[in-house]
mmCIF file of C-alpha atoms in Angstrom:
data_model
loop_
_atom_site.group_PDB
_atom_site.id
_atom_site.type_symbol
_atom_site.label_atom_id
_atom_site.label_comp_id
_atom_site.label_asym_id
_atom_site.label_seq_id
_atom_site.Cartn_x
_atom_site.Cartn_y
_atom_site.Cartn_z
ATOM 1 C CA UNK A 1 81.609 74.306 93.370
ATOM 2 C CA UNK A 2 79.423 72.145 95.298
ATOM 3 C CA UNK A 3 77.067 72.390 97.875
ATOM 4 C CA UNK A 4 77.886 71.357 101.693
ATOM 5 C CA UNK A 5 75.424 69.951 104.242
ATOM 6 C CA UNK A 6 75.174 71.688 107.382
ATOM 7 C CA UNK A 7 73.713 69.873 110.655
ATOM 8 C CA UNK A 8 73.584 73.597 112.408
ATOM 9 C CA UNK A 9 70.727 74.125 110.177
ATOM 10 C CA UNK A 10 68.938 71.519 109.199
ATOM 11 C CA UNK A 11 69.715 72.347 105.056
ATOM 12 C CA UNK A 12 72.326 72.950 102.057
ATOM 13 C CA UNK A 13 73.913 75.775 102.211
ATOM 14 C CA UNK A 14 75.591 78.044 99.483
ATOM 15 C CA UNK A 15 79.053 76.778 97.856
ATOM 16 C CA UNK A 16 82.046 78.173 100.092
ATOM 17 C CA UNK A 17 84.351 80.377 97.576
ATOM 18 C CA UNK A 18 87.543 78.799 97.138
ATOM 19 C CA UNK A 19 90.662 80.672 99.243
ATOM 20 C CA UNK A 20 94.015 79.640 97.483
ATOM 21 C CA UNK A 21 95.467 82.700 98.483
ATOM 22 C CA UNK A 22 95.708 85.449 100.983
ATOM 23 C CA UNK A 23 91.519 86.101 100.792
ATOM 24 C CA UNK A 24 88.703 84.328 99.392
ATOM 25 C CA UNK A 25 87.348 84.789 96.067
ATOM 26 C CA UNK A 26 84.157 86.728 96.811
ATOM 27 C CA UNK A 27 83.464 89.819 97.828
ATOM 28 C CA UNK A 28 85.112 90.871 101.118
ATOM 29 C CA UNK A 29 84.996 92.711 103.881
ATOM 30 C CA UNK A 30 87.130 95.372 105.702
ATOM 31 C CA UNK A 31 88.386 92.700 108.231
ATOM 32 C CA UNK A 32 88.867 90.716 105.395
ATOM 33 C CA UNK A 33 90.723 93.075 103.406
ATOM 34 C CA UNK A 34 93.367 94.398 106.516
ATOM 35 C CA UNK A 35 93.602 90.619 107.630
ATOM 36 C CA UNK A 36 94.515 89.759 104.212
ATOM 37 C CA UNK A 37 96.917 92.645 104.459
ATOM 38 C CA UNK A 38 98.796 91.055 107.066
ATOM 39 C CA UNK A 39 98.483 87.843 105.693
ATOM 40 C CA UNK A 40 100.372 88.811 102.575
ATOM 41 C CA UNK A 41 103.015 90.328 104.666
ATOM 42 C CA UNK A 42 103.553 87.020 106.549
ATOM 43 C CA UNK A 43 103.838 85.086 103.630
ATOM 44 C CA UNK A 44 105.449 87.408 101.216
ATOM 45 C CA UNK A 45 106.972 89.849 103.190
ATOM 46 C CA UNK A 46 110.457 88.822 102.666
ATOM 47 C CA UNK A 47 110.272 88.721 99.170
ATOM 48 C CA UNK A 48 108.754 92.277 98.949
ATOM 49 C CA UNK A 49 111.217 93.605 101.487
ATOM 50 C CA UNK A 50 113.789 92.232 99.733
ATOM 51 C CA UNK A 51 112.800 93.800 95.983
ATOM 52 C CA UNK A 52 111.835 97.243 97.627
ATOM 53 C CA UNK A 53 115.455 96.985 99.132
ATOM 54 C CA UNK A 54 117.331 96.182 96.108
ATOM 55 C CA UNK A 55 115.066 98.868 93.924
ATOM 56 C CA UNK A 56 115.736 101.870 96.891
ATOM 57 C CA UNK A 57 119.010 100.521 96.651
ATOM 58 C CA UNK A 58 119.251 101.000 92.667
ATOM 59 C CA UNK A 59 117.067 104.469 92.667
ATOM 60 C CA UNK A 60 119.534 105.613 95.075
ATOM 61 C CA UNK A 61 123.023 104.734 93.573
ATOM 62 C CA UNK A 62 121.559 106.358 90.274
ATOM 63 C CA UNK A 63 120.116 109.752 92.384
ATOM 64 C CA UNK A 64 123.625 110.027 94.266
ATOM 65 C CA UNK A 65 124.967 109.872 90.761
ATOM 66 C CA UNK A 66 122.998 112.211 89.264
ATOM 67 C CA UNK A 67 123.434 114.642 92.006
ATOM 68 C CA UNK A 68 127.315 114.211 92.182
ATOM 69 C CA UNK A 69 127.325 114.950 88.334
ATOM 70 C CA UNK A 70 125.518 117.978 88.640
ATOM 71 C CA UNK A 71 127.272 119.199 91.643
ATOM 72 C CA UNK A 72 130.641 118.704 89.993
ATOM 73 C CA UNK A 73 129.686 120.575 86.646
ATOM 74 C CA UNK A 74 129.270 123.477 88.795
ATOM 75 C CA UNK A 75 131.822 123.152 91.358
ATOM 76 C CA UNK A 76 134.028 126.206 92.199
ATOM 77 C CA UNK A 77 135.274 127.504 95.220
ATOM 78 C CA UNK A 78 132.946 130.262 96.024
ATOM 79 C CA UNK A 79 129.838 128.074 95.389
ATOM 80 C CA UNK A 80 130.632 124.181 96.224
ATOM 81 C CA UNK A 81 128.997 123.905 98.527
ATOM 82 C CA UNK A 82 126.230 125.553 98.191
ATOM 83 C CA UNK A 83 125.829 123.826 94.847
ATOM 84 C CA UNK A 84 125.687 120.599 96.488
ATOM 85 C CA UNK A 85 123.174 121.513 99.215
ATOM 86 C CA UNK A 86 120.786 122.788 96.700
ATOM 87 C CA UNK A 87 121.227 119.324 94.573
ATOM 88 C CA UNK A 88 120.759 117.560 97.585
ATOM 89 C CA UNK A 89 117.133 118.958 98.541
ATOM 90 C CA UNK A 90 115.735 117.791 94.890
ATOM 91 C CA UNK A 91 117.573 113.996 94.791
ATOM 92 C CA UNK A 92 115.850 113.425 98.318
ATOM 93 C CA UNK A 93 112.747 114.400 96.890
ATOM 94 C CA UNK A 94 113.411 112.542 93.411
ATOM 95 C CA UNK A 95 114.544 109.536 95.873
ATOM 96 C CA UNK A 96 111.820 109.681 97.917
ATOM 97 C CA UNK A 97 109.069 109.697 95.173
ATOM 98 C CA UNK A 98 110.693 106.691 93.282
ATOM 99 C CA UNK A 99 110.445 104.853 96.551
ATOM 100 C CA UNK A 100 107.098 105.694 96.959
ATOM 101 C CA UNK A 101 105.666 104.876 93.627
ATOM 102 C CA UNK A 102 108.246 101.451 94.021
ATOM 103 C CA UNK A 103 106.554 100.665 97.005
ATOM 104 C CA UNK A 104 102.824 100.583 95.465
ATOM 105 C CA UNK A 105 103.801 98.912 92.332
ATOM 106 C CA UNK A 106 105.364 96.266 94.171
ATOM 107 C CA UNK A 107 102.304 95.655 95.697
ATOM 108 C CA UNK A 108 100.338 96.022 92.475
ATOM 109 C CA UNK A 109 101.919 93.216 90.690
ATOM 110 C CA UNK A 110 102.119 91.203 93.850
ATOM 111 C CA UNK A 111 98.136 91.350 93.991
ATOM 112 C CA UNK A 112 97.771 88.488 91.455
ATOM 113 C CA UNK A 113 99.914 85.906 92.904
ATOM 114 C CA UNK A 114 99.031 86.943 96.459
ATOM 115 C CA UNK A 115 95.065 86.312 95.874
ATOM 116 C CA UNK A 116 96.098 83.233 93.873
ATOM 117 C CA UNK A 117 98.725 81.354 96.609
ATOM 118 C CA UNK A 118 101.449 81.425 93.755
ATOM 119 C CA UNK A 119 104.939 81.835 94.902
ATOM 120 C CA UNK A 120 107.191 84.586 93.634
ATOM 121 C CA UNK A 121 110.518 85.464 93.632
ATOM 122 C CA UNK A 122 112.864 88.810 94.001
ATOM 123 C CA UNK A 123 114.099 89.372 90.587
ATOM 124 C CA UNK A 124 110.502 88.313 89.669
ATOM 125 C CA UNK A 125 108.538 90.561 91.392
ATOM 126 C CA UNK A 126 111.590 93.734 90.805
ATOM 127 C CA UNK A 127 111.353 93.370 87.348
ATOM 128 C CA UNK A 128 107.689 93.542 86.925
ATOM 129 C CA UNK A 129 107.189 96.392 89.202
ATOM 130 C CA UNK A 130 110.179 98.987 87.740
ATOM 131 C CA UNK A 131 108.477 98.602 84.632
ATOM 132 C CA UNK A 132 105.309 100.011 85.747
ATOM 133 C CA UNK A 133 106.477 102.630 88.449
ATOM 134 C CA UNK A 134 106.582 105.121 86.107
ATOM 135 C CA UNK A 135 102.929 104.834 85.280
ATOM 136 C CA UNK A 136 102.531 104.482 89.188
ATOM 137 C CA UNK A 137 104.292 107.584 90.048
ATOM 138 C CA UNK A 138 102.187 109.684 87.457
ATOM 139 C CA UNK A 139 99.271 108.441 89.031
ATOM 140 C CA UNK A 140 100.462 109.226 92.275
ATOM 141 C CA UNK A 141 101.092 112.873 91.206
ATOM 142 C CA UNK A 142 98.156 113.187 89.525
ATOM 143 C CA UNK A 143 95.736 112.202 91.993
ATOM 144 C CA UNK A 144 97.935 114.176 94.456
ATOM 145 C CA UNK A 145 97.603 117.534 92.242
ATOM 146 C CA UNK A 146 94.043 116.695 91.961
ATOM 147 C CA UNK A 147 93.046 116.735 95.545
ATOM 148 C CA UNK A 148 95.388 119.402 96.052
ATOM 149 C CA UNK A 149 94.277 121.570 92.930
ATOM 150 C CA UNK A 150 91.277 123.791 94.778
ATOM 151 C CA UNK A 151 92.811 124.929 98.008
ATOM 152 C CA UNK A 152 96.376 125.663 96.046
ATOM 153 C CA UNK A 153 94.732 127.684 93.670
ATOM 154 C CA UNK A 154 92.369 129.610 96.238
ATOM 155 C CA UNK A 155 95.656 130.273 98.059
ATOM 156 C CA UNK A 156 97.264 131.210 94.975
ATOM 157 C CA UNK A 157 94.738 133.734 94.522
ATOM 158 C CA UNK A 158 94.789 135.522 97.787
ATOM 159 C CA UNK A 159 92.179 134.213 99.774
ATOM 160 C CA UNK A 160 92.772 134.673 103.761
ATOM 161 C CA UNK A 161 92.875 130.719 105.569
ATOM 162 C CA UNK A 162 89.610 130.516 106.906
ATOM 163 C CA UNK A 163 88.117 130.978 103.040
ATOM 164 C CA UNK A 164 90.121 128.009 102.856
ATOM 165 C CA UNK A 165 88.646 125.528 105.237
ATOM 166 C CA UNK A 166 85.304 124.724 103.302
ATOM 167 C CA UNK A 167 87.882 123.701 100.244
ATOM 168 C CA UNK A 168 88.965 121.283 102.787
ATOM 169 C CA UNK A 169 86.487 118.521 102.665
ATOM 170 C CA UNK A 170 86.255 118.752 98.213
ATOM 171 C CA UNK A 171 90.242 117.911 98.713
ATOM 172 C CA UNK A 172 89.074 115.161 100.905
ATOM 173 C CA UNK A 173 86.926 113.815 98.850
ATOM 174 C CA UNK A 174 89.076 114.453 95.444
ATOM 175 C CA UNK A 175 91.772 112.213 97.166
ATOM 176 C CA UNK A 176 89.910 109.265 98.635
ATOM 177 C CA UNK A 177 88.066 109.422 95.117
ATOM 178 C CA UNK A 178 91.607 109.159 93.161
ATOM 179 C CA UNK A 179 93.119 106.338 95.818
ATOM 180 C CA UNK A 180 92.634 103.243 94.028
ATOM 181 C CA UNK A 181 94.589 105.288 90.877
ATOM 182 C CA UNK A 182 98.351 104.139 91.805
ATOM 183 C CA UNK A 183 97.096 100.560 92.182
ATOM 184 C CA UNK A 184 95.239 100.767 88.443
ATOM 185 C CA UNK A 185 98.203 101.558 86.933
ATOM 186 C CA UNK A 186 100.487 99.216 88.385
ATOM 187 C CA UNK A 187 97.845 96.371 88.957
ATOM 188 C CA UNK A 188 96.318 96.581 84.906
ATOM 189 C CA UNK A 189 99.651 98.918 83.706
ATOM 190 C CA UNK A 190 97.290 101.885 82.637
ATOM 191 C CA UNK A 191 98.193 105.067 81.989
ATOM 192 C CA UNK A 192 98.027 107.949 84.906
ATOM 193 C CA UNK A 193 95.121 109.572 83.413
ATOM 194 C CA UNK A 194 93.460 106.222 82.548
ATOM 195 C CA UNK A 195 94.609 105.057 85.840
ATOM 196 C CA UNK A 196 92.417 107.970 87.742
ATOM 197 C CA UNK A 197 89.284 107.807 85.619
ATOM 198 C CA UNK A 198 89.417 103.366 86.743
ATOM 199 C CA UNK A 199 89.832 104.738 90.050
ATOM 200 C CA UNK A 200 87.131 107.086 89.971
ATOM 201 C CA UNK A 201 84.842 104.052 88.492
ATOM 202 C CA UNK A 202 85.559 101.493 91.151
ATOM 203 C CA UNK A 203 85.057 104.159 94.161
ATOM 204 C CA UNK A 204 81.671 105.448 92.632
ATOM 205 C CA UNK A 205 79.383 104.373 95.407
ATOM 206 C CA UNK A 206 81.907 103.072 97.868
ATOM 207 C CA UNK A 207 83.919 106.228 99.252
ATOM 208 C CA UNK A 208 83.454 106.182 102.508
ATOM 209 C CA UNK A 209 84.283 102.424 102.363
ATOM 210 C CA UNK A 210 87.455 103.243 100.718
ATOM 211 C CA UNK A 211 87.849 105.721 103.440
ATOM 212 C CA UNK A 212 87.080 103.753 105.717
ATOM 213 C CA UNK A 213 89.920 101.192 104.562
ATOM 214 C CA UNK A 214 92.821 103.375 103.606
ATOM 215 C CA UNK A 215 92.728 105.596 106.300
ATOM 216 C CA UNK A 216 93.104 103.338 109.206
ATOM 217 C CA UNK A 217 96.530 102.131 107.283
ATOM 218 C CA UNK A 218 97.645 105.738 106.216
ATOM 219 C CA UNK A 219 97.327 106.721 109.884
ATOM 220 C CA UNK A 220 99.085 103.692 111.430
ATOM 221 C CA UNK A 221 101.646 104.273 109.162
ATOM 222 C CA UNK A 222 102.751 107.840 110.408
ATOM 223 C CA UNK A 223 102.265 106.364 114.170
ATOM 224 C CA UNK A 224 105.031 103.909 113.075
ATOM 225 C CA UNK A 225 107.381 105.827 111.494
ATOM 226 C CA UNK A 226 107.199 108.369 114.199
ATOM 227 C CA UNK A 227 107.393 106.442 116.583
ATOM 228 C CA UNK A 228 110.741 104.446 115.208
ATOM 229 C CA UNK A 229 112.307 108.025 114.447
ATOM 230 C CA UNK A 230 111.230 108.727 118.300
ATOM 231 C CA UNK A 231 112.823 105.369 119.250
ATOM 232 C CA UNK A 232 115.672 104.991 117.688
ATOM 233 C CA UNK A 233 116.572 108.644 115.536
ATOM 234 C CA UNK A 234 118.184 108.459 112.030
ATOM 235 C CA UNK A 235 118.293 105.067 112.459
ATOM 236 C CA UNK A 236 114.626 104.461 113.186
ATOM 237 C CA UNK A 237 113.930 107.274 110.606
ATOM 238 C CA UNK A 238 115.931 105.119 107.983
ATOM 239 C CA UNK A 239 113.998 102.018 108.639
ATOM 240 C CA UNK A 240 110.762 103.750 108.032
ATOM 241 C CA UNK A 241 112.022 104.988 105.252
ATOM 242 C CA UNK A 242 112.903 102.118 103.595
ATOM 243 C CA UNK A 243 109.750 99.582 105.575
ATOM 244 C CA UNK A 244 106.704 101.299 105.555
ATOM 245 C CA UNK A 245 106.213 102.677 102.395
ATOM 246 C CA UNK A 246 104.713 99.597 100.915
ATOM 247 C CA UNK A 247 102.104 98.886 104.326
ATOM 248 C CA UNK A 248 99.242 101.425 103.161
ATOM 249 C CA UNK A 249 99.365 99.820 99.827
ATOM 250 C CA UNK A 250 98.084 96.616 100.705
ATOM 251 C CA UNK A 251 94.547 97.523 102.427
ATOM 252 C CA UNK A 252 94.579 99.605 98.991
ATOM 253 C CA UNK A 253 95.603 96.849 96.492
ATOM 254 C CA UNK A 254 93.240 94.072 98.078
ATOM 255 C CA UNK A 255 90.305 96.954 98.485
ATOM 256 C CA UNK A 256 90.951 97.462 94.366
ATOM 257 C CA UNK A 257 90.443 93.578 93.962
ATOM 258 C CA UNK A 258 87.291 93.816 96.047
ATOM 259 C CA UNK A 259 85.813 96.259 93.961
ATOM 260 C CA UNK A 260 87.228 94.527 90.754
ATOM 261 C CA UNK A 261 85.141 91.086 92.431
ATOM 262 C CA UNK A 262 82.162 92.965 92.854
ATOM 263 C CA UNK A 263 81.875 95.644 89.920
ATOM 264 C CA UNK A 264 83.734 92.765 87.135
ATOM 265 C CA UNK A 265 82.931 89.549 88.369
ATOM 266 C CA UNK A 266 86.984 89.340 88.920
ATOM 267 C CA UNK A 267 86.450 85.946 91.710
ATOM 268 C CA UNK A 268 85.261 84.083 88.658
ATOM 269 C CA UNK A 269 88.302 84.534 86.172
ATOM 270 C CA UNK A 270 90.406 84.301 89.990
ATOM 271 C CA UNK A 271 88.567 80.475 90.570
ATOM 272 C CA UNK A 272 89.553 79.449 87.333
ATOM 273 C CA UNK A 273 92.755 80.560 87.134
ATOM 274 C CA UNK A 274 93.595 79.174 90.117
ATOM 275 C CA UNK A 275 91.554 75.442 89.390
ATOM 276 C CA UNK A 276 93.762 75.309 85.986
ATOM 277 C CA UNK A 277 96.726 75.482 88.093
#
């Protein structure tokens, strides 16, 4: 990389970091890292609507199935239905998690290409990511029982609520600390518990910048999907549903490749990946 003139002052100035992608390979900052966000949805949000779709889709024919089977082995006329309302509760759940943990390692494996300007394609990107969401989804539950661990077992042991509000901020801190874990697995296909101590590496010494990057996407994330279930009902709730799980991932996934740049000297192997291509 070269050096550039500049007239403005008078001198050379650093080499500008190459940008074949959706950010620039160096280390960024947070309007870097949501602008690259929506970047990557302009340019490859068709393709990862389209393999969320078609995942949700195949998650869901093989919960309905699941479901139906079980419902049926028990089936009688006293206790049909009640049967199949209590198998109904647990596939929406199942169904709900698999989308979730979908979702972020869709965006995991898209990291790569998206930093790099390569195109990608549906099967691609589907394939790729349903091999990893299992990883992803134990990392997700994980880092969700670890943030979760110390008020749930104060509760558990009888303490009255207001014991339970100085727990609050350790839970706080647990989760942001865990955040990057669903992106670790998916992104370098660790395993969950490898997956939170990575996380736990890359956030040492940048939590409230992780914060201060994941929250602003988790909460416009719940303004949207309430406000398309206020909009336009099960409809609207449906859309969310099956849209915004992958949006909080992004800030997430580019935030992990910032850290990765500045803890690992990732831009380097980025630039010359992308100059060999």
């Amino acid at each position: 990389m070269a050096q550039h003139w500049t007239h403005a002052g008078g001198g050379w100035l650093p080499p500008r970091r190459p940008r074949p992608g959706v950010v620039p390979l160096r280390p960024l900052g947070p309007g870097e890292i949501l602008g690259g966000a929506a970047a990557t949805l302009r340019r490859y949000g068709g393709t990862l609507c389209g393999a969320l779709l078609l995942g949700q889709l195949a998650g869901a024919l093989v919960v309905a199935a699941a479901a139906g089977a079980a419902t049926l082995a028990s089936l009688s006329r006293s206790s049909g239905s009640r049967v199949f309302v209590w198998t109904l509760f647990p596939a929406a759940a199942l169904f709900l998690l698999f989308t979730c943990a979908l979702a972020t390692a869709l965006i995991a494996v898209l990291l790569r290409p998206a930093v790099l300007g390569r195109a990608v394609t549906v099967p691609g990107l589907l394939r790729a990511a349903l091999t990893r969401t299992p990883a992803v989804l134990g990392a997700q539950l994980l880092a969700l029982c670890a943030a979760t661990a110390p008020v749930v077992a104060a509760g558990a042991a009888g303490l009255p609520v207001l014991a339970l509000l100085p727990l609050l901020p350790v839970a706080l801190w647990l989760g942001v600390l865990f955040a990057l874990a669903p992106t670790a697995a998916g992104y370098e296909g660790l395993r969950p518990v490898a997956a939170l101590r990575r996380s736990a590496r890359l956030v040492r010494g940048a939590w409230w910048r992780t914060l201060g990057v994941t929250a602003p996407a988790v909460a416009f994330t719940c303004a949207a999907g309430y406000a398309l279930q206020a909009w336009f009902g099960p409809a609207g709730a449906l859309s969310a549903l099956v849209l915004l799980p992958a949006f909080p991932q992004l800030p997430a996934g580019l935030l992990y490749v910032d850290r990765l740049i500045r803890r690992e000297h990732l831009a380097e192997a980025l630039a010359t990946d992308a100059a060999d291509t």
